[in-house]
């Protein structure tokens, strides 16, 4: 599921870059708008939107669809479908093998998506080395920000989460994006 989420983030990045470079003079506001537009969308919609920007790479489009189906299978059906497998060593080996194959697919798709992002970033005049340096810079910034932040800050949209639930079960909920975490 970690690698599936990496792919999901990869599609978002690629979409934002692709949408920005398709405009003549993209500004920071355009960036924020493109980001917000792709922020709450399901992975299925992201894959659909990305079709426009595949640039003839049909195999990437097919693998993205497959990655989406595999991710949904893992999230919703995997353990149920392997209920009997889970009771034997051989069965659990099969489950692990299936997960490893999924990781391979997700990593391969993610790598090809990052090529797309780099291609688009070059199109707006940001060479790969500069792109990576900026990524490192913003990661440093985010790390020091997160160290300063209260532990109840939403990791997705950096908003203060609110206490929710009752005495029986307390949790935190982000008023902006709806992300939740058990207290
Ligand atoms: Zn949030």
PDB file of C-alpha atoms and ligand atoms in Angstrom:
ATOM      1  CA  UNK A   1       0.000   0.000   0.000  1.00  0.00           C
ATOM      2  CA  UNK A   2       2.996   2.288   0.617  1.00  0.00           C
ATOM      3  CA  UNK A   3       4.230   1.813  -2.961  1.00  0.00           C
ATOM      4  CA  UNK A   4       0.664   2.229  -4.264  1.00  0.00           C
ATOM      5  CA  UNK A   5       0.457   5.602  -2.486  1.00  0.00           C
ATOM      6  CA  UNK A   6       3.816   6.574  -3.983  1.00  0.00           C
ATOM      7  CA  UNK A   7       2.340   5.884  -7.444  1.00  0.00           C
ATOM      8  CA  UNK A   8      -0.739   7.939  -6.554  1.00  0.00           C
ATOM      9  CA  UNK A   9       1.469  10.876  -5.509  1.00  0.00           C
ATOM     10  CA  UNK A  10       3.493  10.363  -8.699  1.00  0.00           C
ATOM     11  CA  UNK A  11       0.364  10.721 -10.858  1.00  0.00           C
ATOM     12  CA  UNK A  12      -0.609  13.896  -8.955  1.00  0.00           C
ATOM     13  CA  UNK A  13       2.848  15.403  -9.479  1.00  0.00           C
ATOM     14  CA  UNK A  14       2.882  14.479 -13.142  1.00  0.00           C
ATOM     15  CA  UNK A  15      -0.643  15.902 -13.647  1.00  0.00           C
ATOM     16  CA  UNK A  16       0.186  19.187 -11.925  1.00  0.00           C
ATOM     17  CA  UNK A  17       3.358  19.580 -14.001  1.00  0.00           C
ATOM     18  CA  UNK A  18       1.566  18.604 -17.222  1.00  0.00           C
ATOM     19  CA  UNK A  19      -1.332  20.986 -16.585  1.00  0.00           C
ATOM     20  CA  UNK A  20       1.029  23.850 -15.736  1.00  0.00           C
ATOM     21  CA  UNK A  21       3.251  23.434 -18.771  1.00  0.00           C
ATOM     22  CA  UNK A  22       0.210  23.348 -21.041  1.00  0.00           C
ATOM     23  CA  UNK A  23      -0.359  27.030 -20.095  1.00  0.00           C
ATOM     24  CA  UNK A  24       1.807  29.744 -21.513  1.00  0.00           C
ATOM     25  CA  UNK A  25       2.716  31.667 -18.357  1.00  0.00           C
ATOM     26  CA  UNK A  26       2.090  29.556 -15.287  1.00  0.00           C
ATOM     27  CA  UNK A  27       2.160  31.376 -11.949  1.00  0.00           C
ATOM     28  CA  UNK A  28       2.277  30.210  -8.334  1.00  0.00           C
ATOM     29  CA  UNK A  29      -1.531  30.678  -8.224  1.00  0.00           C
ATOM     30  CA  UNK A  30      -1.865  28.326 -11.207  1.00  0.00           C
ATOM     31  CA  UNK A  31       0.259  25.813  -9.335  1.00  0.00           C
ATOM     32  CA  UNK A  32      -1.930  26.057  -6.219  1.00  0.00           C
ATOM     33  CA  UNK A  33      -5.053  25.725  -8.349  1.00  0.00           C
ATOM     34  CA  UNK A  34      -3.756  22.657 -10.220  1.00  0.00           C
ATOM     35  CA  UNK A  35      -2.678  21.134  -6.909  1.00  0.00           C
ATOM     36  CA  UNK A  36      -6.074  21.698  -5.262  1.00  0.00           C
ATOM     37  CA  UNK A  37      -7.894  20.340  -8.331  1.00  0.00           C
ATOM     38  CA  UNK A  38      -5.981  17.059  -8.112  1.00  0.00           C
ATOM     39  CA  UNK A  39      -5.815  16.917  -4.323  1.00  0.00           C
ATOM     40  CA  UNK A  40      -9.006  15.155  -3.251  1.00  0.00           C
ATOM     41  CA  UNK A  41      -9.499  13.101  -6.368  1.00  0.00           C
ATOM     42  CA  UNK A  42      -9.600   9.293  -6.294  1.00  0.00           C
ATOM     43  CA  UNK A  43      -6.809   7.350  -7.970  1.00  0.00           C
ATOM     44  CA  UNK A  44      -9.221   6.177 -10.675  1.00  0.00           C
ATOM     45  CA  UNK A  45     -10.003   9.777 -11.672  1.00  0.00           C
ATOM     46  CA  UNK A  46      -6.289  10.673 -11.583  1.00  0.00           C
ATOM     47  CA  UNK A  47      -5.464   7.833 -13.989  1.00  0.00           C
ATOM     48  CA  UNK A  48      -8.318   8.969 -16.235  1.00  0.00           C
ATOM     49  CA  UNK A  49      -7.151  12.607 -16.230  1.00  0.00           C
ATOM     50  CA  UNK A  50      -3.604  11.569 -16.955  1.00  0.00           C
ATOM     51  CA  UNK A  51      -4.648   9.874 -20.220  1.00  0.00           C
ATOM     52  CA  UNK A  52      -4.476  13.280 -21.921  1.00  0.00           C
ATOM     53  CA  UNK A  53      -0.805  13.637 -21.097  1.00  0.00           C
ATOM     54  CA  UNK A  54       0.525  10.187 -21.963  1.00  0.00           C
ATOM     55  CA  UNK A  55       2.017  11.538 -25.177  1.00  0.00           C
ATOM     56  CA  UNK A  56       1.467   8.265 -27.046  1.00  0.00           C
ATOM     57  CA  UNK A  57       2.953   6.074 -24.289  1.00  0.00           C
ATOM     58  CA  UNK A  58       0.071   3.574 -24.344  1.00  0.00           C
ATOM     59  CA  UNK A  59       1.939   0.972 -22.291  1.00  0.00           C
ATOM     60  CA  UNK A  60       2.259   3.458 -19.415  1.00  0.00           C
ATOM     61  CA  UNK A  61      -1.490   4.098 -19.654  1.00  0.00           C
ATOM     62  CA  UNK A  62      -2.168   0.345 -19.504  1.00  0.00           C
ATOM     63  CA  UNK A  63       0.204  -0.169 -16.561  1.00  0.00           C
ATOM     64  CA  UNK A  64      -1.378   2.737 -14.688  1.00  0.00           C
ATOM     65  CA  UNK A  65      -4.799   1.107 -15.073  1.00  0.00           C
ATOM     66  CA  UNK A  66      -3.361  -2.211 -13.889  1.00  0.00           C
ATOM     67  CA  UNK A  67      -1.640  -0.497 -10.929  1.00  0.00           C
ATOM     68  CA  UNK A  68      -5.002   1.055 -10.035  1.00  0.00           C
ATOM     69  CA  UNK A  69      -6.779  -2.338 -10.164  1.00  0.00           C
ATOM     70  CA  UNK A  70      -4.026  -4.042  -8.134  1.00  0.00           C
ATOM     71  CA  UNK A  71      -4.110  -1.247  -5.567  1.00  0.00           C
ATOM     72  CA  UNK A  72      -7.904  -1.604  -5.210  1.00  0.00           C
ATOM     73  CA  UNK A  73      -7.536  -5.380  -4.952  1.00  0.00           C
ATOM     74  CA  UNK A  74      -4.973  -4.953  -2.129  1.00  0.00           C
ATOM     75  CA  UNK A  75      -7.050  -2.366  -0.301  1.00  0.00           C
ATOM     76  CA  UNK A  76     -10.417  -4.107  -0.515  1.00  0.00           C
ATOM     77  CA  UNK A  77     -10.119  -7.822  -1.288  1.00  0.00           C
ATOM     78  CA  UNK A  78      -6.613  -9.201  -0.773  1.00  0.00           C
ATOM     79  CA  UNK A  79      -6.962 -10.759   2.699  1.00  0.00           C
ATOM     80  CA  UNK A  80     -10.472 -12.023   2.044  1.00  0.00           C
ATOM     81  CA  UNK A  81      -9.429 -13.660  -1.243  1.00  0.00           C
ATOM     82  CA  UNK A  82      -6.488 -15.285   0.562  1.00  0.00           C
ATOM     83  CA  UNK A  83      -8.391 -16.327   3.674  1.00  0.00           C
ATOM     84  CA  UNK A  84      -7.471 -20.007   3.224  1.00  0.00           C
ATOM     85  CA  UNK A  85      -3.898 -19.207   2.083  1.00  0.00           C
ATOM     86  CA  UNK A  86      -3.394 -17.249   5.287  1.00  0.00           C
ATOM     87  CA  UNK A  87      -3.733 -20.453   7.321  1.00  0.00           C
ATOM     88  CA  UNK A  88      -0.726 -22.297   5.794  1.00  0.00           C
ATOM     89  CA  UNK A  89       2.994 -21.544   5.259  1.00  0.00           C
ATOM     90  CA  UNK A  90       2.734 -22.252   1.518  1.00  0.00           C
ATOM     91  CA  UNK A  91      -0.315 -20.015   1.242  1.00  0.00           C
ATOM     92  CA  UNK A  92       1.394 -17.162   3.066  1.00  0.00           C
ATOM     93  CA  UNK A  93       4.385 -17.569   0.708  1.00  0.00           C
ATOM     94  CA  UNK A  94       1.979 -17.109  -2.197  1.00  0.00           C
ATOM     95  CA  UNK A  95       0.576 -13.969  -0.543  1.00  0.00           C
ATOM     96  CA  UNK A  96       4.077 -12.558  -0.075  1.00  0.00           C
ATOM     97  CA  UNK A  97       5.011 -13.372  -3.678  1.00  0.00           C
ATOM     98  CA  UNK A  98       1.888 -11.573  -4.890  1.00  0.00           C
ATOM     99  CA  UNK A  99       2.747  -8.508  -2.784  1.00  0.00           C
ATOM    100  CA  UNK A 100       6.342  -8.461  -4.070  1.00  0.00           C
ATOM    101  CA  UNK A 101       5.088  -8.608  -7.665  1.00  0.00           C
ATOM    102  CA  UNK A 102       2.801  -5.664  -6.848  1.00  0.00           C
ATOM    103  CA  UNK A 103       5.766  -3.714  -5.433  1.00  0.00           C
ATOM    104  CA  UNK A 104       7.685  -4.377  -8.684  1.00  0.00           C
ATOM    105  CA  UNK A 105       4.787  -3.059 -10.756  1.00  0.00           C
ATOM    106  CA  UNK A 106       4.282   0.044  -8.563  1.00  0.00           C
ATOM    107  CA  UNK A 107       8.019   0.862  -8.576  1.00  0.00           C
ATOM    108  CA  UNK A 108       8.258   0.446 -12.344  1.00  0.00           C
ATOM    109  CA  UNK A 109       5.229   2.689 -12.947  1.00  0.00           C
ATOM    110  CA  UNK A 110       6.504   5.286 -10.478  1.00  0.00           C
ATOM    111  CA  UNK A 111       9.870   5.447 -12.217  1.00  0.00           C
ATOM    112  CA  UNK A 112       8.231   5.984 -15.600  1.00  0.00           C
ATOM    113  CA  UNK A 113       5.995   8.677 -14.106  1.00  0.00           C
ATOM    114  CA  UNK A 114       9.001  10.528 -12.720  1.00  0.00           C
ATOM    115  CA  UNK A 115      10.461  10.550 -16.246  1.00  0.00           C
ATOM    116  CA  UNK A 116       7.243  12.278 -17.387  1.00  0.00           C
ATOM    117  CA  UNK A 117       7.540  14.832 -14.541  1.00  0.00           C
ATOM    118  CA  UNK A 118      11.175  15.528 -15.472  1.00  0.00           C
ATOM    119  CA  UNK A 119      10.244  15.922 -19.137  1.00  0.00           C
ATOM    120  CA  UNK A 120       7.573  18.489 -18.252  1.00  0.00           C
ATOM    121  CA  UNK A 121       9.820  20.313 -15.804  1.00  0.00           C
ATOM    122  CA  UNK A 122      12.460  20.588 -18.540  1.00  0.00           C
ATOM    123  CA  UNK A 123       9.787  22.003 -20.815  1.00  0.00           C
ATOM    124  CA  UNK A 124       9.319  24.910 -18.377  1.00  0.00           C
ATOM    125  CA  UNK A 125      13.074  25.458 -18.292  1.00  0.00           C
ATOM    126  CA  UNK A 126      13.965  23.531 -15.129  1.00  0.00           C
ATOM    127  CA  UNK A 127      16.769  21.048 -15.884  1.00  0.00           C
ATOM    128  CA  UNK A 128      16.709  17.703 -13.958  1.00  0.00           C
ATOM    129  CA  UNK A 129      19.609  18.661 -11.649  1.00  0.00           C
ATOM    130  CA  UNK A 130      17.871  21.909 -10.627  1.00  0.00           C
ATOM    131  CA  UNK A 131      14.611  20.014 -10.175  1.00  0.00           C
ATOM    132  CA  UNK A 132      16.275  17.499  -7.802  1.00  0.00           C
ATOM    133  CA  UNK A 133      18.088  20.282  -5.900  1.00  0.00           C
ATOM    134  CA  UNK A 134      14.792  22.128  -5.391  1.00  0.00           C
ATOM    135  CA  UNK A 135      13.142  18.928  -4.239  1.00  0.00           C
ATOM    136  CA  UNK A 136      15.908  18.439  -1.634  1.00  0.00           C
ATOM    137  CA  UNK A 137      15.571  22.054  -0.526  1.00  0.00           C
ATOM    138  CA  UNK A 138      11.829  21.807  -0.013  1.00  0.00           C
ATOM    139  CA  UNK A 139      12.241  18.481   1.776  1.00  0.00           C
ATOM    140  CA  UNK A 140      14.690  20.123   4.218  1.00  0.00           C
ATOM    141  CA  UNK A 141      12.213  22.943   4.732  1.00  0.00           C
ATOM    142  CA  UNK A 142       9.320  20.542   5.295  1.00  0.00           C
ATOM    143  CA  UNK A 143      11.385  18.538   7.807  1.00  0.00           C
ATOM    144  CA  UNK A 144      12.216  21.571   9.922  1.00  0.00           C
ATOM    145  CA  UNK A 145       8.616  22.818   9.652  1.00  0.00           C
ATOM    146  CA  UNK A 146       7.303  19.464  10.806  1.00  0.00           C
ATOM    147  CA  UNK A 147       9.687  19.448  13.803  1.00  0.00           C
ATOM    148  CA  UNK A 148       8.265  22.837  14.873  1.00  0.00           C
ATOM    149  CA  UNK A 149       4.652  21.862  14.332  1.00  0.00           C
ATOM    150  CA  UNK A 150       2.266  20.484  16.930  1.00  0.00           C
ATOM    151  CA  UNK A 151       1.852  16.703  16.644  1.00  0.00           C
ATOM    152  CA  UNK A 152      -1.816  17.235  15.774  1.00  0.00           C
ATOM    153  CA  UNK A 153      -1.079  18.958  12.490  1.00  0.00           C
ATOM    154  CA  UNK A 154      -2.581  17.267   9.452  1.00  0.00           C
ATOM    155  CA  UNK A 155       0.205  15.648   7.435  1.00  0.00           C
ATOM    156  CA  UNK A 156      -1.751  16.067   4.223  1.00  0.00           C
ATOM    157  CA  UNK A 157      -2.734  19.730   4.237  1.00  0.00           C
ATOM    158  CA  UNK A 158      -0.859  21.211   7.257  1.00  0.00           C
ATOM    159  CA  UNK A 159      -4.003  22.310   9.096  1.00  0.00           C
ATOM    160  CA  UNK A 160      -4.562  21.938  12.854  1.00  0.00           C
ATOM    161  CA  UNK A 161      -6.627  18.814  13.419  1.00  0.00           C
ATOM    162  CA  UNK A 162      -9.612  18.972  15.755  1.00  0.00           C
ATOM    163  CA  UNK A 163     -10.440  16.578  18.574  1.00  0.00           C
ATOM    164  CA  UNK A 164     -13.357  14.361  17.593  1.00  0.00           C
ATOM    165  CA  UNK A 165     -15.193  11.316  18.891  1.00  0.00           C
ATOM    166  CA  UNK A 166     -16.242  10.839  22.505  1.00  0.00           C
ATOM    167  CA  UNK A 167     -14.816   9.475  25.739  1.00  0.00           C
ATOM    168  CA  UNK A 168     -15.197   5.943  24.482  1.00  0.00           C
ATOM    169  CA  UNK A 169     -13.112   6.606  21.363  1.00  0.00           C
ATOM    170  CA  UNK A 170     -11.121   9.762  20.736  1.00  0.00           C
ATOM    171  CA  UNK A 171      -9.625  10.682  17.382  1.00  0.00           C
ATOM    172  CA  UNK A 172      -8.308  13.677  15.460  1.00  0.00           C
ATOM    173  CA  UNK A 173     -10.010  14.967  12.359  1.00  0.00           C
ATOM    174  CA  UNK A 174      -8.750  17.556   9.892  1.00  0.00           C
ATOM    175  CA  UNK A 175     -11.470  20.173   9.307  1.00  0.00           C
ATOM    176  CA  UNK A 176     -10.038  20.967   5.874  1.00  0.00           C
ATOM    177  CA  UNK A 177      -9.307  17.668   4.101  1.00  0.00           C
ATOM    178  CA  UNK A 178     -11.083  15.136   6.331  1.00  0.00           C
ATOM    179  CA  UNK A 179      -7.937  13.124   7.181  1.00  0.00           C
ATOM    180  CA  UNK A 180      -8.350  11.247  10.473  1.00  0.00           C
ATOM    181  CA  UNK A 181      -5.990   9.688  13.047  1.00  0.00           C
ATOM    182  CA  UNK A 182      -6.737   7.764  16.195  1.00  0.00           C
ATOM    183  CA  UNK A 183      -5.630   9.589  19.332  1.00  0.00           C
TER     184      UNK A 183
HETATM  185 ZN1  LIG B   1      -5.866  17.990   6.243  1.00  0.00          ZN
END
